[in-house]
């Protein structure tokens, strides 16, 4: 007698384990994604993102971000791992599953000592009135996961587990099972940082410790936050995936021409069009996102006419020589960079976004001068948002395809479709290491109004 109260008092007096706040915030952020369907980009926005996350010291912010991003990247595998270890998942267990998920992410995928991951998780379980009943289970599961890590990982079919069933069926149906597997495997790699430089890619690659891709982008694995990298403050480059850099490049000979960038925010493609000498009108429906266009262009010392408007209702005062339409889409080509997309999107989103894209194309085509060129792009792997839009546009309007030559996109022959459009897949653009390989999945077509 007497031992128990004493032990309890001692444990109550103990200060929280270091790192507890980070893991608790990671649990809350995962709940925000899965339960409230909030996108990671919004949660991690430096000025408007999750308050608790923003209040953390910089080092902890980075750790929380690394845990949440890895938890989403490996969500399917972690679910499979937990399912192997928990025979009957308990009900009404509070945040038990999210706590286990955060701990499993660290045990299986991050360089965090096992004892730290497990003991912090146990503190979280203890502090959660509903999860507390399952403390023994949590402890046993996490300790076994630490001990049997290799065997557990080896038993999971990672690429398949990483993709929700509906998306797997789509990719396997569209590209074949083997390509679906390669897409999923590429999405499991943490991507490098891609930059579009104003000039001298070789010089910037050397200064930043990166490589120059055949498509012209500079690629690096950055240790420091982006704003601290050389050339950022001076406005010498902007962050843009190698595939996202391709669409503006297809508008050639635009110096001095009137070019519309529809759905422009945050402005990566706007910057490229201005760099090519065009007089750019950047249109986007979101005032908040347009602030980022203005900030980005200011930093880069570039300027454009900025219009806050809905492409479906706005009408330009005069037609354009060329239009870039980077339409809103399911973004299933960007899961490498945005692993939340895999779990946030729903099958019905494909249809509603494809409808919206079709209506946007119909409007954009009317704003072209005769002979004017439309480049349409989406960062989706779904044919409804790409190949089908091209067929529909050719059927509805007097347009001709201007086929892309592989030479225009750094010799990426495998990405040029027989139709002359571009279809990039996340496993293409092989680099010296898996981390330095891959690109976003995009569809891009170039059409001329006759
Ligand atoms: C794929 S993002 C554009 C990315 C941008 N082109 C870039 O390269 O940085 C799609 C954009 O479409 C905008 N958008 C969505 N619906 C719109 C509409 N009806 N009219 C205008 N912009 C719209 C969103 O606010 C979002 O910024």
Short mmCIF file of N, CA and C in Angstrom, two decimals, residues 15-29 50-57 59-61 63-65 67-68 102 106 116 119-121 123-124 127:
data_model
loop_
_atom_site.label_atom_id
_atom_site.label_comp_id
_atom_site.label_asym_id
_atom_site.label_seq_id
_atom_site.Cartn_x
_atom_site.Cartn_y
_atom_site.Cartn_z
N UNK A 15 7.89 16.80 -15.65
CA UNK A 15 7.56 17.73 -16.75
C UNK A 15 7.27 16.94 -18.02
N UNK A 16 6.48 17.50 -18.96
CA UNK A 16 6.19 16.77 -20.18
C UNK A 16 7.47 16.43 -20.94
N UNK A 17 7.47 15.28 -21.61
CA UNK A 17 8.66 14.88 -22.36
C UNK A 17 8.97 15.92 -23.42
N UNK A 18 10.28 16.18 -23.67
CA UNK A 18 10.58 17.13 -24.74
C UNK A 18 10.01 16.58 -26.05
N UNK A 19 9.45 17.45 -26.84
CA UNK A 19 8.90 16.98 -28.11
C UNK A 19 7.43 16.62 -28.03
N UNK A 20 6.85 16.69 -26.84
CA UNK A 20 5.43 16.32 -26.71
C UNK A 20 4.54 17.30 -27.51
N UNK A 21 4.87 18.60 -27.39
CA UNK A 21 4.04 19.61 -28.09
C UNK A 21 4.05 19.35 -29.60
N UNK A 22 5.23 19.01 -30.13
CA UNK A 22 5.34 18.76 -31.58
C UNK A 22 4.44 17.60 -31.99
N UNK A 23 4.49 16.50 -31.18
CA UNK A 23 3.69 15.31 -31.55
C UNK A 23 2.20 15.60 -31.38
N UNK A 24 1.85 16.39 -30.36
CA UNK A 24 0.43 16.70 -30.16
C UNK A 24 -0.09 17.53 -31.33
N UNK A 25 0.74 18.48 -31.76
CA UNK A 25 0.33 19.30 -32.90
C UNK A 25 0.26 18.43 -34.17
N UNK A 26 1.19 17.49 -34.30
CA UNK A 26 1.14 16.59 -35.46
C UNK A 26 -0.17 15.81 -35.47
N UNK A 27 -0.61 15.33 -34.30
CA UNK A 27 -1.88 14.61 -34.20
C UNK A 27 -3.03 15.53 -34.62
N UNK A 28 -3.01 16.77 -34.12
CA UNK A 28 -4.10 17.71 -34.47
C UNK A 28 -4.10 18.02 -35.96
N UNK A 29 -2.91 18.14 -36.55
CA UNK A 29 -2.85 18.47 -37.98
C UNK A 29 -3.37 17.30 -38.83
N UNK A 50 -2.00 26.90 -39.43
CA UNK A 50 -2.42 26.47 -38.09
C UNK A 50 -1.69 27.28 -37.00
N UNK A 51 -2.46 27.87 -36.09
CA UNK A 51 -1.89 28.78 -35.09
C UNK A 51 -0.89 28.08 -34.18
N UNK A 52 -1.27 26.89 -33.69
CA UNK A 52 -0.39 26.19 -32.75
C UNK A 52 0.92 25.82 -33.44
N UNK A 53 0.83 25.40 -34.69
CA UNK A 53 2.05 25.05 -35.43
C UNK A 53 2.93 26.28 -35.64
N UNK A 54 2.29 27.40 -35.98
CA UNK A 54 3.07 28.62 -36.23
C UNK A 54 3.73 29.15 -34.97
N UNK A 55 3.14 28.82 -33.79
CA UNK A 55 3.70 29.32 -32.52
C UNK A 55 4.93 28.51 -32.08
N UNK A 56 5.20 27.38 -32.73
CA UNK A 56 6.36 26.55 -32.35
C UNK A 56 7.66 27.24 -32.76
N UNK A 57 8.77 26.95 -32.06
CA UNK A 57 10.07 27.42 -32.55
C UNK A 57 10.36 26.78 -33.91
N UNK A 59 12.71 25.08 -35.30
CA UNK A 59 13.15 23.68 -35.38
C UNK A 59 11.99 22.71 -35.19
N UNK A 60 11.13 23.04 -34.22
CA UNK A 60 9.97 22.17 -33.96
C UNK A 60 8.95 22.25 -35.09
N UNK A 61 8.83 23.44 -35.67
CA UNK A 61 7.92 23.56 -36.83
C UNK A 61 8.36 22.62 -37.94
N UNK A 63 10.14 19.88 -37.61
CA UNK A 63 9.92 18.48 -37.22
C UNK A 63 8.44 18.11 -37.36
N UNK A 64 7.56 18.99 -36.90
CA UNK A 64 6.12 18.70 -37.01
C UNK A 64 5.74 18.53 -38.48
N UNK A 65 6.29 19.39 -39.30
CA UNK A 65 5.98 19.31 -40.73
C UNK A 65 6.50 18.01 -41.33
N UNK A 67 6.99 15.19 -39.77
CA UNK A 67 6.20 14.04 -39.28
C UNK A 67 4.86 13.96 -40.04
N UNK A 68 4.18 15.11 -40.15
CA UNK A 68 2.85 15.09 -40.78
C UNK A 68 2.96 14.74 -42.27
N UNK A 102 1.20 8.81 -35.70
CA UNK A 102 2.34 9.73 -35.56
C UNK A 102 3.56 8.96 -35.04
N UNK A 106 7.29 7.86 -37.08
CA UNK A 106 8.66 8.06 -36.59
C UNK A 106 9.41 6.73 -36.53
N UNK A 116 12.14 7.56 -27.77
CA UNK A 116 11.51 8.90 -27.73
C UNK A 116 10.12 8.82 -28.36
N UNK A 119 7.79 6.76 -25.96
CA UNK A 119 7.44 7.34 -24.66
C UNK A 119 6.57 8.58 -24.84
N UNK A 120 6.81 9.36 -25.88
CA UNK A 120 5.95 10.54 -26.10
C UNK A 120 4.53 10.08 -26.45
N UNK A 121 4.45 9.05 -27.30
CA UNK A 121 3.11 8.55 -27.67
C UNK A 121 2.37 8.07 -26.42
N UNK A 123 2.70 9.18 -23.44
CA UNK A 123 2.22 10.37 -22.71
C UNK A 123 0.95 10.91 -23.35
N UNK A 124 0.94 10.90 -24.66
CA UNK A 124 -0.26 11.40 -25.36
C UNK A 124 -1.47 10.52 -25.05
N UNK A 127 -2.79 11.19 -21.67
CA UNK A 127 -3.49 12.47 -21.51
C UNK A 127 -4.86 12.48 -22.20
#
